[in-house]
Coordinates of C-alpha atoms in Angstrom, one line a residue:
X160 CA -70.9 -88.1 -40.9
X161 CA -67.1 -88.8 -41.7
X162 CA -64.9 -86.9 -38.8
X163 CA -61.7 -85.7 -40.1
X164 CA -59.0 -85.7 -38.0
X165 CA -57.4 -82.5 -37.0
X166 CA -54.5 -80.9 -39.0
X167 CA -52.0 -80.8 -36.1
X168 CA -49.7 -78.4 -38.1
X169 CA -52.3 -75.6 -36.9
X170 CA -54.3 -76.8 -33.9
X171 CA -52.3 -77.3 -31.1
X172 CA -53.3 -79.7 -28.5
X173 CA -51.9 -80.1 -25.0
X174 CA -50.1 -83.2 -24.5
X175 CA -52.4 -85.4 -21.8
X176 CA -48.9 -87.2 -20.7
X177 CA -47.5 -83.8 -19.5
X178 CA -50.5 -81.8 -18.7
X179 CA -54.2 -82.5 -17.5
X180 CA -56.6 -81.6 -19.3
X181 CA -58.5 -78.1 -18.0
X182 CA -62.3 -78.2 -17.1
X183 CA -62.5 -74.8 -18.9
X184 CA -60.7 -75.6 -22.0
X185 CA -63.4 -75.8 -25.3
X186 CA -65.7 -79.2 -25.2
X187 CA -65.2 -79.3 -28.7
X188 CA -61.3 -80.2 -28.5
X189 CA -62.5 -83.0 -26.0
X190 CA -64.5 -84.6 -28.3
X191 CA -61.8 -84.4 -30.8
X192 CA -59.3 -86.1 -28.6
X193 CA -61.6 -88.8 -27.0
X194 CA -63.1 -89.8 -30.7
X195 CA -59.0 -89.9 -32.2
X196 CA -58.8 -92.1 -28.9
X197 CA -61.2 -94.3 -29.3
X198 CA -62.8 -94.6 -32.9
X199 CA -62.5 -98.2 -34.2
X200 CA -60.4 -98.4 -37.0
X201 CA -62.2 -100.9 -39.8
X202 CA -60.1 -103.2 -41.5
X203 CA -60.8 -105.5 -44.9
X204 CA -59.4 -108.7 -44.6
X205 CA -59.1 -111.6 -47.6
X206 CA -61.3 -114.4 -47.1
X207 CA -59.2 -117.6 -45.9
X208 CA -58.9 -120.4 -48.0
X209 CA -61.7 -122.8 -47.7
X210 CA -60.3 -125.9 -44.9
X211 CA -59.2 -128.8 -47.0
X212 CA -61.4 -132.1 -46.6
X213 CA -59.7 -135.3 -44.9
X214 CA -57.8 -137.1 -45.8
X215 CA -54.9 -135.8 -47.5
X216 CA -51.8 -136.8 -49.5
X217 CA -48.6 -136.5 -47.6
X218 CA -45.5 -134.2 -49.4
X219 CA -44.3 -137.5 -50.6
X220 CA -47.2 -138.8 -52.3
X221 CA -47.8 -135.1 -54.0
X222 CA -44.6 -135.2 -55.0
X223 CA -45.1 -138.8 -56.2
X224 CA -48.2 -138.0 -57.9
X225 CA -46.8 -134.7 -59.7
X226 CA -44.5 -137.2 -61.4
X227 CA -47.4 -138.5 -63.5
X228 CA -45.4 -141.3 -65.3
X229 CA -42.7 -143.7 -64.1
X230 CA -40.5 -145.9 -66.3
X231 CA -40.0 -149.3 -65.1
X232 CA -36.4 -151.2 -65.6
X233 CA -36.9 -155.1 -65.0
X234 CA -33.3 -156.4 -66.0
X235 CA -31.3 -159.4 -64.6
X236 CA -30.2 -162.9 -65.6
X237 CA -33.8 -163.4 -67.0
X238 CA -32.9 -161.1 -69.8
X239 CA -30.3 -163.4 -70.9
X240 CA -31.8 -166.5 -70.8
X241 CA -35.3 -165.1 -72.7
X242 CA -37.2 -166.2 -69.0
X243 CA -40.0 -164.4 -67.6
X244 CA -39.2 -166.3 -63.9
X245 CA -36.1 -167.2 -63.1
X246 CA -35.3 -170.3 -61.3
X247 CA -32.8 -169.0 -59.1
X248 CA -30.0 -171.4 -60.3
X249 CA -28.7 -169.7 -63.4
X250 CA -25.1 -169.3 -63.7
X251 CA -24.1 -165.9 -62.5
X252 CA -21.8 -165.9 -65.6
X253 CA -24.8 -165.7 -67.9
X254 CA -25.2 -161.7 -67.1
X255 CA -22.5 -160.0 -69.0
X256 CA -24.3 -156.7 -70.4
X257 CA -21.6 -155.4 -73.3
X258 CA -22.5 -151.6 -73.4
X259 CA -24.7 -150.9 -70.3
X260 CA -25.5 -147.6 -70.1
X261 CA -27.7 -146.5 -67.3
X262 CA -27.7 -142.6 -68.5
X263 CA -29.1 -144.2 -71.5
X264 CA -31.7 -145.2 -69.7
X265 CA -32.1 -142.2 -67.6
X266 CA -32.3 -139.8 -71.1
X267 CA -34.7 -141.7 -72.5
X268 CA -37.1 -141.4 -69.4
X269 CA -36.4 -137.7 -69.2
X270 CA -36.6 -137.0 -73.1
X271 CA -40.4 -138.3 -72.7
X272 CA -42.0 -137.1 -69.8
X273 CA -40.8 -139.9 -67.4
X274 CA -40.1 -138.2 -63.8
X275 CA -38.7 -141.5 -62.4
X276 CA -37.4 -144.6 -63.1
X277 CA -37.8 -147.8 -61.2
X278 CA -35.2 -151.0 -61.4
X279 CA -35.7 -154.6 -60.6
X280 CA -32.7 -154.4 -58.2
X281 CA -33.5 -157.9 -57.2
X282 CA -36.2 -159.9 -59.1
X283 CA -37.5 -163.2 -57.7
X284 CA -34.7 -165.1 -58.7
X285 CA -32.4 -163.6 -55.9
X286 CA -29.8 -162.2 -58.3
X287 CA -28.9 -159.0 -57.1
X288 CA -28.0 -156.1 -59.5
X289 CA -25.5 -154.1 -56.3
X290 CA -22.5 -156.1 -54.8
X291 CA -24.7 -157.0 -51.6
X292 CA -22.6 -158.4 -48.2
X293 CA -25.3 -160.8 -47.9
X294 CA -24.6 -162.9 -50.8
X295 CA -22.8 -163.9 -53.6
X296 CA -25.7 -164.3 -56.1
X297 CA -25.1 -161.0 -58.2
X298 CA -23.3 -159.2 -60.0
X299 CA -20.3 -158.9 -57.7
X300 CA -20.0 -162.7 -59.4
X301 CA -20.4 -162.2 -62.9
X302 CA -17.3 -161.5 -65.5
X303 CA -19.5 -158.0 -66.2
X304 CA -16.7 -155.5 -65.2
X305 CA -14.7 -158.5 -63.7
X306 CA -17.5 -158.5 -60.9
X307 CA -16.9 -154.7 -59.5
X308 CA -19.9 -153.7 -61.3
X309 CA -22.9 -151.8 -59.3
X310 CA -26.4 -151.7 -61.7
X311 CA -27.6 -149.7 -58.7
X312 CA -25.1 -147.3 -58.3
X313 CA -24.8 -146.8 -61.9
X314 CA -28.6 -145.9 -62.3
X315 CA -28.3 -144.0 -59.1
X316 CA -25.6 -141.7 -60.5
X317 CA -27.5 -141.4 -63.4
X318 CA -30.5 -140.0 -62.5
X319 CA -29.4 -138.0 -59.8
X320 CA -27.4 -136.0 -62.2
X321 CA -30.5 -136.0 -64.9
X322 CA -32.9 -134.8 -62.1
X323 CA -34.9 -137.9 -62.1
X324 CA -36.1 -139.8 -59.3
X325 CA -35.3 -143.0 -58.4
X326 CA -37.1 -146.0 -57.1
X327 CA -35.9 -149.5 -56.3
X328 CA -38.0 -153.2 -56.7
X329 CA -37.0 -155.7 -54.2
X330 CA -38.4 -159.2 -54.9
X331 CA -39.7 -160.4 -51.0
X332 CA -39.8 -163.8 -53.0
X333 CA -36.1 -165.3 -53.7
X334 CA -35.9 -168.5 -55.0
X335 CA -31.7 -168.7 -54.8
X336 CA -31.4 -167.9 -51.0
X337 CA -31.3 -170.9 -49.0
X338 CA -32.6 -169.3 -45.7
X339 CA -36.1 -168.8 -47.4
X340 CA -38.6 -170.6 -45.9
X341 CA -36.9 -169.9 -42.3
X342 CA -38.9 -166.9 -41.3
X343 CA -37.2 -164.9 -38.8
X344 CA -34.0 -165.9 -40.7
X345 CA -35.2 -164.7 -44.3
X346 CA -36.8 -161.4 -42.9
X347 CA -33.4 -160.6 -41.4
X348 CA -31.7 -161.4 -44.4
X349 CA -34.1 -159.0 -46.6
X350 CA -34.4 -156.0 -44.1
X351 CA -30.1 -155.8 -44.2
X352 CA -30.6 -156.0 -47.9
X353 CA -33.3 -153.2 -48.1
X354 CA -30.6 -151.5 -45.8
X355 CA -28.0 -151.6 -48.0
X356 CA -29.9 -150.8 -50.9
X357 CA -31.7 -147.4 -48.8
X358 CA -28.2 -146.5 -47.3
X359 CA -25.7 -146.4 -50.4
X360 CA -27.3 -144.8 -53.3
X361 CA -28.5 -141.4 -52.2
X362 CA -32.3 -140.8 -52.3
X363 CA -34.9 -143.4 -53.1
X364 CA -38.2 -141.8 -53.9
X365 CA -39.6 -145.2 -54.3
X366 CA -40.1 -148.8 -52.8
X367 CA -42.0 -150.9 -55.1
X368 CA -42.1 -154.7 -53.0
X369 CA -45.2 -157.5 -53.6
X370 CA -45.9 -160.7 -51.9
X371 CA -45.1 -162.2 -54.8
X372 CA -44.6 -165.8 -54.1
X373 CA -45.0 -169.2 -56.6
X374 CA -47.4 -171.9 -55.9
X375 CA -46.1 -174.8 -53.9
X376 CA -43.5 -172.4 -52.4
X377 CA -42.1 -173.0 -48.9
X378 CA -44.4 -171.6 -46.1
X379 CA -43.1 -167.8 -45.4
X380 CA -44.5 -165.4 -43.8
X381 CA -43.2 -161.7 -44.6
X382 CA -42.8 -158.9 -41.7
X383 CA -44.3 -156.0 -44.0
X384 CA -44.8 -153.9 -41.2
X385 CA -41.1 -154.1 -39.7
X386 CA -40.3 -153.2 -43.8
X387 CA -42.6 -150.3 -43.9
X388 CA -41.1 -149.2 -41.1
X389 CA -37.5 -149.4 -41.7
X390 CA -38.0 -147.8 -45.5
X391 CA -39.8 -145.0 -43.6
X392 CA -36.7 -144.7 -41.1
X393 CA -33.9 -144.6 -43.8
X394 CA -35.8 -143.0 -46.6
X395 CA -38.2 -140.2 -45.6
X396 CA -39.3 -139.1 -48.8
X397 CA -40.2 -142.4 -50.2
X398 CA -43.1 -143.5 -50.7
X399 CA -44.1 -147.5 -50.2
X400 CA -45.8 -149.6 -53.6
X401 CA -47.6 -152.5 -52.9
X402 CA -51.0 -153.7 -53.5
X403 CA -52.6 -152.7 -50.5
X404 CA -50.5 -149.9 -49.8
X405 CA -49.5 -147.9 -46.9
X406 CA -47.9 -144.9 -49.5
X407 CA -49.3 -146.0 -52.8
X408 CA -51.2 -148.7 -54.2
X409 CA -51.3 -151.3 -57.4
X410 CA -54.6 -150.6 -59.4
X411 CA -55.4 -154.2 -59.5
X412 CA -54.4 -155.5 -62.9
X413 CA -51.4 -155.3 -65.2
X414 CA -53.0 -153.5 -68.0
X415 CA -52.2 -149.9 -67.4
X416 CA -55.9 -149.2 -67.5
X417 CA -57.7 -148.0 -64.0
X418 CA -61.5 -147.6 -63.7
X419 CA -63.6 -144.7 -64.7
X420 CA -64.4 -144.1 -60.9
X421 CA -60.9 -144.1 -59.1
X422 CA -60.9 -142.2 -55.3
X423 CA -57.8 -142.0 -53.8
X424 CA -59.1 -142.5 -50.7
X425 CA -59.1 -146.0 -49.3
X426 CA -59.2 -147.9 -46.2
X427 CA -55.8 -150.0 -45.6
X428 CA -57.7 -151.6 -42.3
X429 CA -60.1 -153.6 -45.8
X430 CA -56.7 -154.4 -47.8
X431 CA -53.9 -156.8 -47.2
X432 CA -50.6 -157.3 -49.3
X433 CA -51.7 -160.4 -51.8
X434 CA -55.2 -160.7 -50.5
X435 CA -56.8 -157.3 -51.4
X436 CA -60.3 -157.2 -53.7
X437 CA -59.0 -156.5 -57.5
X438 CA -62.2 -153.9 -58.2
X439 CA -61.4 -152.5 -54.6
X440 CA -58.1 -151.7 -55.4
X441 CA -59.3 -150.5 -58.8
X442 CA -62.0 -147.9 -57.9
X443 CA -60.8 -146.6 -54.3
X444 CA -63.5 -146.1 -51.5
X445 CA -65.7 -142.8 -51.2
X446 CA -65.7 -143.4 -47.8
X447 CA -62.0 -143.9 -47.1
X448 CA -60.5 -142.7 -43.7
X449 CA -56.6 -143.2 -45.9
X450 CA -55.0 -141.3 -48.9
X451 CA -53.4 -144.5 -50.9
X452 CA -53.4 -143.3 -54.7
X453 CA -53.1 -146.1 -57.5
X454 CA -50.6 -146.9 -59.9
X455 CA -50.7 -148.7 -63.1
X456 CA -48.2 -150.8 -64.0
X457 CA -47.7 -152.2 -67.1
X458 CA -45.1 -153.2 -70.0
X459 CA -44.2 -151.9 -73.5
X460 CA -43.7 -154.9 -74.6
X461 CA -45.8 -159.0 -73.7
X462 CA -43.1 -159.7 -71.4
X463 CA -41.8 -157.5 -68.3
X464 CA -38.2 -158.5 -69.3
X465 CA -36.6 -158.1 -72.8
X466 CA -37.3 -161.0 -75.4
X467 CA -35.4 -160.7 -78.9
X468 CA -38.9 -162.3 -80.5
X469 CA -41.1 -159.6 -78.6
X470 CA -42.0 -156.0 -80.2
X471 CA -43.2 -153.2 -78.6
X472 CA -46.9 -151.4 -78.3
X473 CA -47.2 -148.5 -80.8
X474 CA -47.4 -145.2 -79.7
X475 CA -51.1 -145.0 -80.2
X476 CA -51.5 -147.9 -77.7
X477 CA -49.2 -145.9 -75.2
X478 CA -51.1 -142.9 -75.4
X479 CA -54.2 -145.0 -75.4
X480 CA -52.3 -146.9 -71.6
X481 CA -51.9 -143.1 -70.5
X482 CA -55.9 -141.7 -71.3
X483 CA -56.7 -144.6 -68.8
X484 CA -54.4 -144.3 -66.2
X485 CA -52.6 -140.9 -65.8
X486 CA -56.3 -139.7 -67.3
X487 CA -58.3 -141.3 -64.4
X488 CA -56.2 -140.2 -61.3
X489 CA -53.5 -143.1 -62.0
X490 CA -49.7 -142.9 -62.5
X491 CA -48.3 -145.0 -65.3
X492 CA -45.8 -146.9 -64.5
X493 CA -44.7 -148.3 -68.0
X494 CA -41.9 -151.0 -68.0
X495 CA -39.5 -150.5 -71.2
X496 CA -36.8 -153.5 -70.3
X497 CA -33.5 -153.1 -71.4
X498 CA -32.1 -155.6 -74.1
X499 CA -28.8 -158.1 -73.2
X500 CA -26.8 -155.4 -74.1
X501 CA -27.6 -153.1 -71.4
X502 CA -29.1 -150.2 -73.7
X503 CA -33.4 -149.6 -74.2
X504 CA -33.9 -151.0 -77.5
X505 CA -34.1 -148.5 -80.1
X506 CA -37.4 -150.3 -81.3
X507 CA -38.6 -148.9 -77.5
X508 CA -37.2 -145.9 -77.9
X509 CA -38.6 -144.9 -81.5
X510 CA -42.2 -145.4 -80.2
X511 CA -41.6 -143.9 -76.7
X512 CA -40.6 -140.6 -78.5
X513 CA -43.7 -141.3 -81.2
X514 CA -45.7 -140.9 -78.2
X515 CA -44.2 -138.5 -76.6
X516 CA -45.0 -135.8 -79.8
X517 CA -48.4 -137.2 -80.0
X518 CA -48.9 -136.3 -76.1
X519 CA -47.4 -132.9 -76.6
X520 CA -49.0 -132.3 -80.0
X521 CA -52.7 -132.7 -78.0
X522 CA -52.0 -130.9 -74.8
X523 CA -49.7 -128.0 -75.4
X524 CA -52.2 -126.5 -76.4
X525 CA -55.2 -125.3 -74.3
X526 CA -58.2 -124.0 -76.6
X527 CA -59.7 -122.8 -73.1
X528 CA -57.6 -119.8 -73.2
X529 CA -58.7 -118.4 -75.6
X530 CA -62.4 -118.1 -73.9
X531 CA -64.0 -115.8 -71.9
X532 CA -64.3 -117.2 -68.3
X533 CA -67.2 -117.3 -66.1
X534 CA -68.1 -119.2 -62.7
X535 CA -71.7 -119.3 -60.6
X536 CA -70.2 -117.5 -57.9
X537 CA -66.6 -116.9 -56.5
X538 CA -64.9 -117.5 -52.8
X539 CA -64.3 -113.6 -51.7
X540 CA -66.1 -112.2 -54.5
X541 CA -65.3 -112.0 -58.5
X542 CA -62.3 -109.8 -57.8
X543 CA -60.5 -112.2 -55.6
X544 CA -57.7 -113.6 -57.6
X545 CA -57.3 -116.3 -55.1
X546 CA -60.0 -118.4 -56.1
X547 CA -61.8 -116.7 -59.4
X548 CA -62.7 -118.7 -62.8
X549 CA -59.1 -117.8 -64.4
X550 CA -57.7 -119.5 -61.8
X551 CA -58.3 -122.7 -64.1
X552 CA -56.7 -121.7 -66.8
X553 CA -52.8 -121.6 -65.0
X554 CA -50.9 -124.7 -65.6
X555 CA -50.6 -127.0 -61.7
X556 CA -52.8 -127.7 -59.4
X557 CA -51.6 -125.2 -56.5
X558 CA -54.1 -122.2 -58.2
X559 CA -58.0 -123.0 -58.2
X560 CA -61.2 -121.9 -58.4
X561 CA -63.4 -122.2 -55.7
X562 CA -67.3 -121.1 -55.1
X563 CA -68.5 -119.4 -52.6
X564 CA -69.8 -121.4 -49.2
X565 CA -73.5 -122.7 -49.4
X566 CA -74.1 -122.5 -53.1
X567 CA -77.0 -124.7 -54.5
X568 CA -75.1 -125.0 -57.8
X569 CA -71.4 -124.9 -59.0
X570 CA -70.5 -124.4 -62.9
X571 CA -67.6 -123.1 -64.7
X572 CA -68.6 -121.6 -68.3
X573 CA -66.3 -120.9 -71.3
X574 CA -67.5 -118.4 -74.0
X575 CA -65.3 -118.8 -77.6
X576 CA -65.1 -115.9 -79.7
X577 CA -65.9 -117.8 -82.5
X578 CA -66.7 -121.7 -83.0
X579 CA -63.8 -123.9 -81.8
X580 CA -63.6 -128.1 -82.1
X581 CA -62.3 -130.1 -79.9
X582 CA -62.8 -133.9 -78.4
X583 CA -61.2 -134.0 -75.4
X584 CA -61.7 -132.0 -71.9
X585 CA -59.0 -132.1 -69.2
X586 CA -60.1 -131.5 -65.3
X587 CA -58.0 -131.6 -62.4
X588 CA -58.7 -131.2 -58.4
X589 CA -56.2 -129.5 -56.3
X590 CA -56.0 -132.4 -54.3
X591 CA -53.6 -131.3 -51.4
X592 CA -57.1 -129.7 -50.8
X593 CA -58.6 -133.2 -50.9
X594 CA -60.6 -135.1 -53.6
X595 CA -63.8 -133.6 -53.7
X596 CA -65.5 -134.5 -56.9
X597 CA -68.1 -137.3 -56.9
X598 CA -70.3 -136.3 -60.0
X599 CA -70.0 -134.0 -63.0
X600 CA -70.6 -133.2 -66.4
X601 CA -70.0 -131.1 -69.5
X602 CA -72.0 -129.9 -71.8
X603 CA -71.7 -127.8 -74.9
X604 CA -73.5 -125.0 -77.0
X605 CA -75.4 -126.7 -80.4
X606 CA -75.9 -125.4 -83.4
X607 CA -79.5 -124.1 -82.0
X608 CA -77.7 -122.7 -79.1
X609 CA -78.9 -124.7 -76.4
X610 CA -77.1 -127.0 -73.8
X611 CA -75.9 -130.4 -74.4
X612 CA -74.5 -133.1 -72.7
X613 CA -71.6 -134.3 -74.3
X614 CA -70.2 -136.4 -70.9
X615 CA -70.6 -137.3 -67.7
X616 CA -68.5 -138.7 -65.3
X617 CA -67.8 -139.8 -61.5
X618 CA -64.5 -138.7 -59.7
X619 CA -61.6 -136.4 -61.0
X620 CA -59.0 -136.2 -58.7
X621 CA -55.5 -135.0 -59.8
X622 CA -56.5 -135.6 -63.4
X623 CA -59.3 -136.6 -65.0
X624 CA -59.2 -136.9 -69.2
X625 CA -62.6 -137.1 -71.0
X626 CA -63.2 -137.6 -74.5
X627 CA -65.8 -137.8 -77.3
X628 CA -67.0 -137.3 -80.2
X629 CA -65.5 -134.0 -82.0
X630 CA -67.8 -131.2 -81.2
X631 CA -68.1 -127.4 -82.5
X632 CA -69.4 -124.7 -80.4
X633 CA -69.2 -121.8 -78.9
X634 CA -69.6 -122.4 -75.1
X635 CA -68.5 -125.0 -72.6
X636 CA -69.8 -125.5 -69.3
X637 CA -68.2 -127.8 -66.4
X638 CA -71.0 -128.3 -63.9
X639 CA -70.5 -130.3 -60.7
X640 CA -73.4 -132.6 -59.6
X641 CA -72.2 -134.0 -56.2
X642 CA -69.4 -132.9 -54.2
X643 CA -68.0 -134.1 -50.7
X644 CA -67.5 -130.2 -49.9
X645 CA -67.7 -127.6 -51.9
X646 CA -65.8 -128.5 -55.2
X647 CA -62.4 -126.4 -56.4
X648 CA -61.0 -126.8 -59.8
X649 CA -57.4 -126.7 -60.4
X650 CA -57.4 -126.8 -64.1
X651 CA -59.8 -127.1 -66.9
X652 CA -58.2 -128.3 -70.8
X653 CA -59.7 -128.0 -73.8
X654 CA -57.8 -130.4 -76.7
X655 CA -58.6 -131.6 -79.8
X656 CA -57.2 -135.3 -80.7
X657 CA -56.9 -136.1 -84.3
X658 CA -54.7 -139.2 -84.1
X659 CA -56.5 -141.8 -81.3
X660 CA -60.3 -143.9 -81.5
X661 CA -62.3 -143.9 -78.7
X662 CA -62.2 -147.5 -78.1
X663 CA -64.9 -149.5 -76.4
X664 CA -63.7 -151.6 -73.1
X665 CA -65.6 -152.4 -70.2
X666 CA -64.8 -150.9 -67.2
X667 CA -62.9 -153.1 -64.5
X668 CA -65.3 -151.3 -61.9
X669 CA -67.9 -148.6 -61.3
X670 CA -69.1 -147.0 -58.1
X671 CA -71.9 -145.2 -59.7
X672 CA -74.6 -147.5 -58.1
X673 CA -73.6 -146.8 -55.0
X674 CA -74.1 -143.0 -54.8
X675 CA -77.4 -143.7 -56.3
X676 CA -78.5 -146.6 -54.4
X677 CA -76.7 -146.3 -51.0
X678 CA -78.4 -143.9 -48.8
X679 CA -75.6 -144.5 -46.1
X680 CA -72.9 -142.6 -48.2
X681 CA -75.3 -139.4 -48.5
X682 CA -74.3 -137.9 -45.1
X683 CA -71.2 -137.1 -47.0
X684 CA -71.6 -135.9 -50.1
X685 CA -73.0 -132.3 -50.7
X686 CA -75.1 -132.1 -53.6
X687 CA -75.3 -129.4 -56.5
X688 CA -79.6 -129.5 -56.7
X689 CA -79.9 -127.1 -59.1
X690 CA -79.5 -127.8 -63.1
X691 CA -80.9 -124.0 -64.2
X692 CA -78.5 -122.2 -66.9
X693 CA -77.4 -119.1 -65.1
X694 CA -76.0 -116.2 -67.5

């Protein structure tokens, strides 16, 4: 029976502060006073946020990984001597750029979806591109700007007032300074350079370094650890490139492609800078205790530094490069050199904005809104708007859906009002949750309305592109096989491509087998038993 309290406007009660209460006064006001007293009051609270799984990206490498695409700037002496590797000995007088233009630059990475550019600001050749107190190999001794020129500075400038970031490549290998070879010497000598380069220019939001060094070098051993930690110290927000990490790591070739199976998780303790596994680095590790995301890094053009013989990819190549990287958890890094004069080519530029309007022409649209969205259960219930189906359907990855705990199965449908094509399918993971995903795939209404498999796939991650042969249907479901907790779903795409071939290319590594061959993983990984159609 629901007790309603009293209507104190009429019934008045003696105040048990100023007066006790009488023995003889009526037992029905008692109860009255001693139920207001002490009848529990019931509250509904939201259901918290399911605990994100270990281990996680830090601010910086969200931030780094929101970016998706990076340009890459390699420019120097090389670019006027038509060298790949510089020697180290050319004549600083040979780099005299006649109408460089670092804003240039900057526009043209903005203009098409580039969220930061990175610059050679010392290649392996030594020549620096800032005036540097350590040296005069640079441009503080070339006749460009009668030597009071700053490459650095000038890009610097630039994109902090376009709103890119900025990153900065320094060469550990220098084949002009003679302390090289002298270890303590030459890691002094590069730390107050990496100073200089971290203390003058505002922020850096990236250090991209290598242990690059040329066969029959002089014995050298690099302090990466005093680096990391300096960079760190002066540059907070950065995060670190190398190939085996600690911020971010190379995917293991220089063909912009990653594998199909790509975890950022990893284990730096199984890496070392110049001596890491190639399909290690390519596919990540399931089992990985650290949160070292890859990046692809690759050039528009044969070359990493401009040639006046050397054209550049087309734009169906590029968006081809960005399906296999930024498509399988990756950032692209694409390196678009600039030419002797100082400006991107307008060859470069043509296709970069080509590519650009074939990109946006695919995925500004999102045929998935126009569905009717399901989900086999929802965290809090169906009216929680945390968590439920449409979740998927907002743009980021900070919205999600998620299930509810213990589920045997975990599926996300879409029901078109009418019949819709499309070839591609865009998933992403809200990974400041954690990457979760180990197994999935999507399947499609036929023409006899039953379910069919159209693809299936290993990880996801921050983004994961699929595509195949143009389909028509009415329904599409997402269903997740394997999980390493229960899954969440950021975003789910539906996009029809009209321009690019699925190309055949083997895979550079697959870590299929061992999720079905290696018991010892299966400790981790939650499975999704059931493959019934639910309604």
């Amino acid at each position: 029976m629901e007790i309603k309290k009293p209507d104190h406007h009429h019934l008045h009660l003696p105040n048990p502060m100023t007066r006790p209460i009488s023995t003889h006064q009526s037992p029905s006001i008692l109860i009255i006073i001693l139920l207001l007293s002490y009848s529990p009051i019931t509250t509904s609270f939201p259901k918290p946020p399911p605990i994100p799984i270990l281990p996680l990206p830090t601010s910086q490498q969200l931030s780094w990984q929101l970016s998706e695409m990076a340009l890459f700037l390699h420019f120097g002496p090389n670019t006027f001597t038509d060298s790949e590797w510089g020697s180290g000995h050319a004549d600083p007088s040979v780099f005299n750029p006649t109408a460089l233009n670092a804003t240039q630059w900057v526009t043209v990475a903005k203009e098409n979806g580039f969220s930061r550019v990175i610059l050679t600001a010392k290649h392996h050749d030594g020549f620096c591109l800032w005036p540097s107190d350590y040296t005069d190999y640079g441009v503080k001794s070339s006749p460009w700007r009668n030597g009071g020129g700053d490459v650095v500075g000038d890009l610097a400038k630039a994109a902090r007032e376009a709103g890119i970031q900025l990153g900065l490549y320094l060469s550990p290998w220098d084949r002009h300074e003679p302390v090289y070879g002298k270890t303590l010497d030459y890691n002094e000598y590069y730390m107050a350079q990496m100073t200089e380069l971290l203390t003058r220019y505002g922020n850096v939001n990236e250090v991209w370094l290598d242990g690059a060094k040329g066969e029959g070098e002089k014995d050298m051993d690099y302090f990466f650890d005093n680096w990391f930690s300096l960079i760190h110290q002066l540059q907070p927000s950065a995060v670190i490139f190398s190939d085996a990490g600690p911020d971010v790591r190379w995917v293991g070739d220089e063909a912009g492609y990653a594998s199909t199976t790509c975890w950022s998780l990893f284990n730096r303790s199984n890496a070392a800078i110049g001596a890491t596994d190639p399909s290690y680095s390519q596919g990540g590790d399931p089992l990985g205790h650290d949160w070292v995301p890859p990046e692809c890094d690759v050039s528009i053009r044969p070359g990493w530094f401009w040639h006046p013989s050397e054209h550049p990819k087309s734009a169906t190549d590029l968006l081809e490069l960005y399906y296999n990287s930024v498509g399988r958890n990756c950032l692209l890094l694409l390196n678009v050199p600039p030419n002797s004069s100082g400006l991107i080519s307008e060859q470069d530029v043509k296709v970069l904005g080509e590519f650009s309007n074939l990109k946006r022409s695919i995925f500004s649209n999102n045929l998935a809104r126009k569905a009717t969205v399901s989900a086999s259960s929802t965290r809090g219930g169906y009216n929680d708007t945390r968590f439920n189906s449409r979740s998927i359907l907002e743009d980021g990855i900070f919205t999600y859906w998620a299930p509810d705990k213990n589920q045997s199965r975990w599926e996300i449908r879409l029901d078109f009002r009418k019949t819709v094509s499309f070839n591609v399918v865009q998933i992403q993971e809200p990974i400041q949750m954690g990457q979760r995903i180990v197994k999935f795939h999507v399947d499609v209404v036929d023409e006899d309305g039953a379910w069919r498999k159209v693809f299936s796939g290993t990880t996801v991650g921050y983004r994961r592109l699929l595509r195949f042969k143009t389909v028509k249907t009415l329904g599409l479901r997402l269903f997740i096989d394997k999980s390493r907790s229960d899954p969440l779903v950021a975003y789910l795409g539906v996009h029809i491509d009209t321009v690019s071939k699925i190309r055949t290319r083997k895979n550079n590594t697959s870590l299929l087998s061992s999720f079905n061959n290696g018991s010892q993983v299966l400790h981790h990984i939650v499975r999704n038993h059931t493959r019934i159609p639910w309604v």
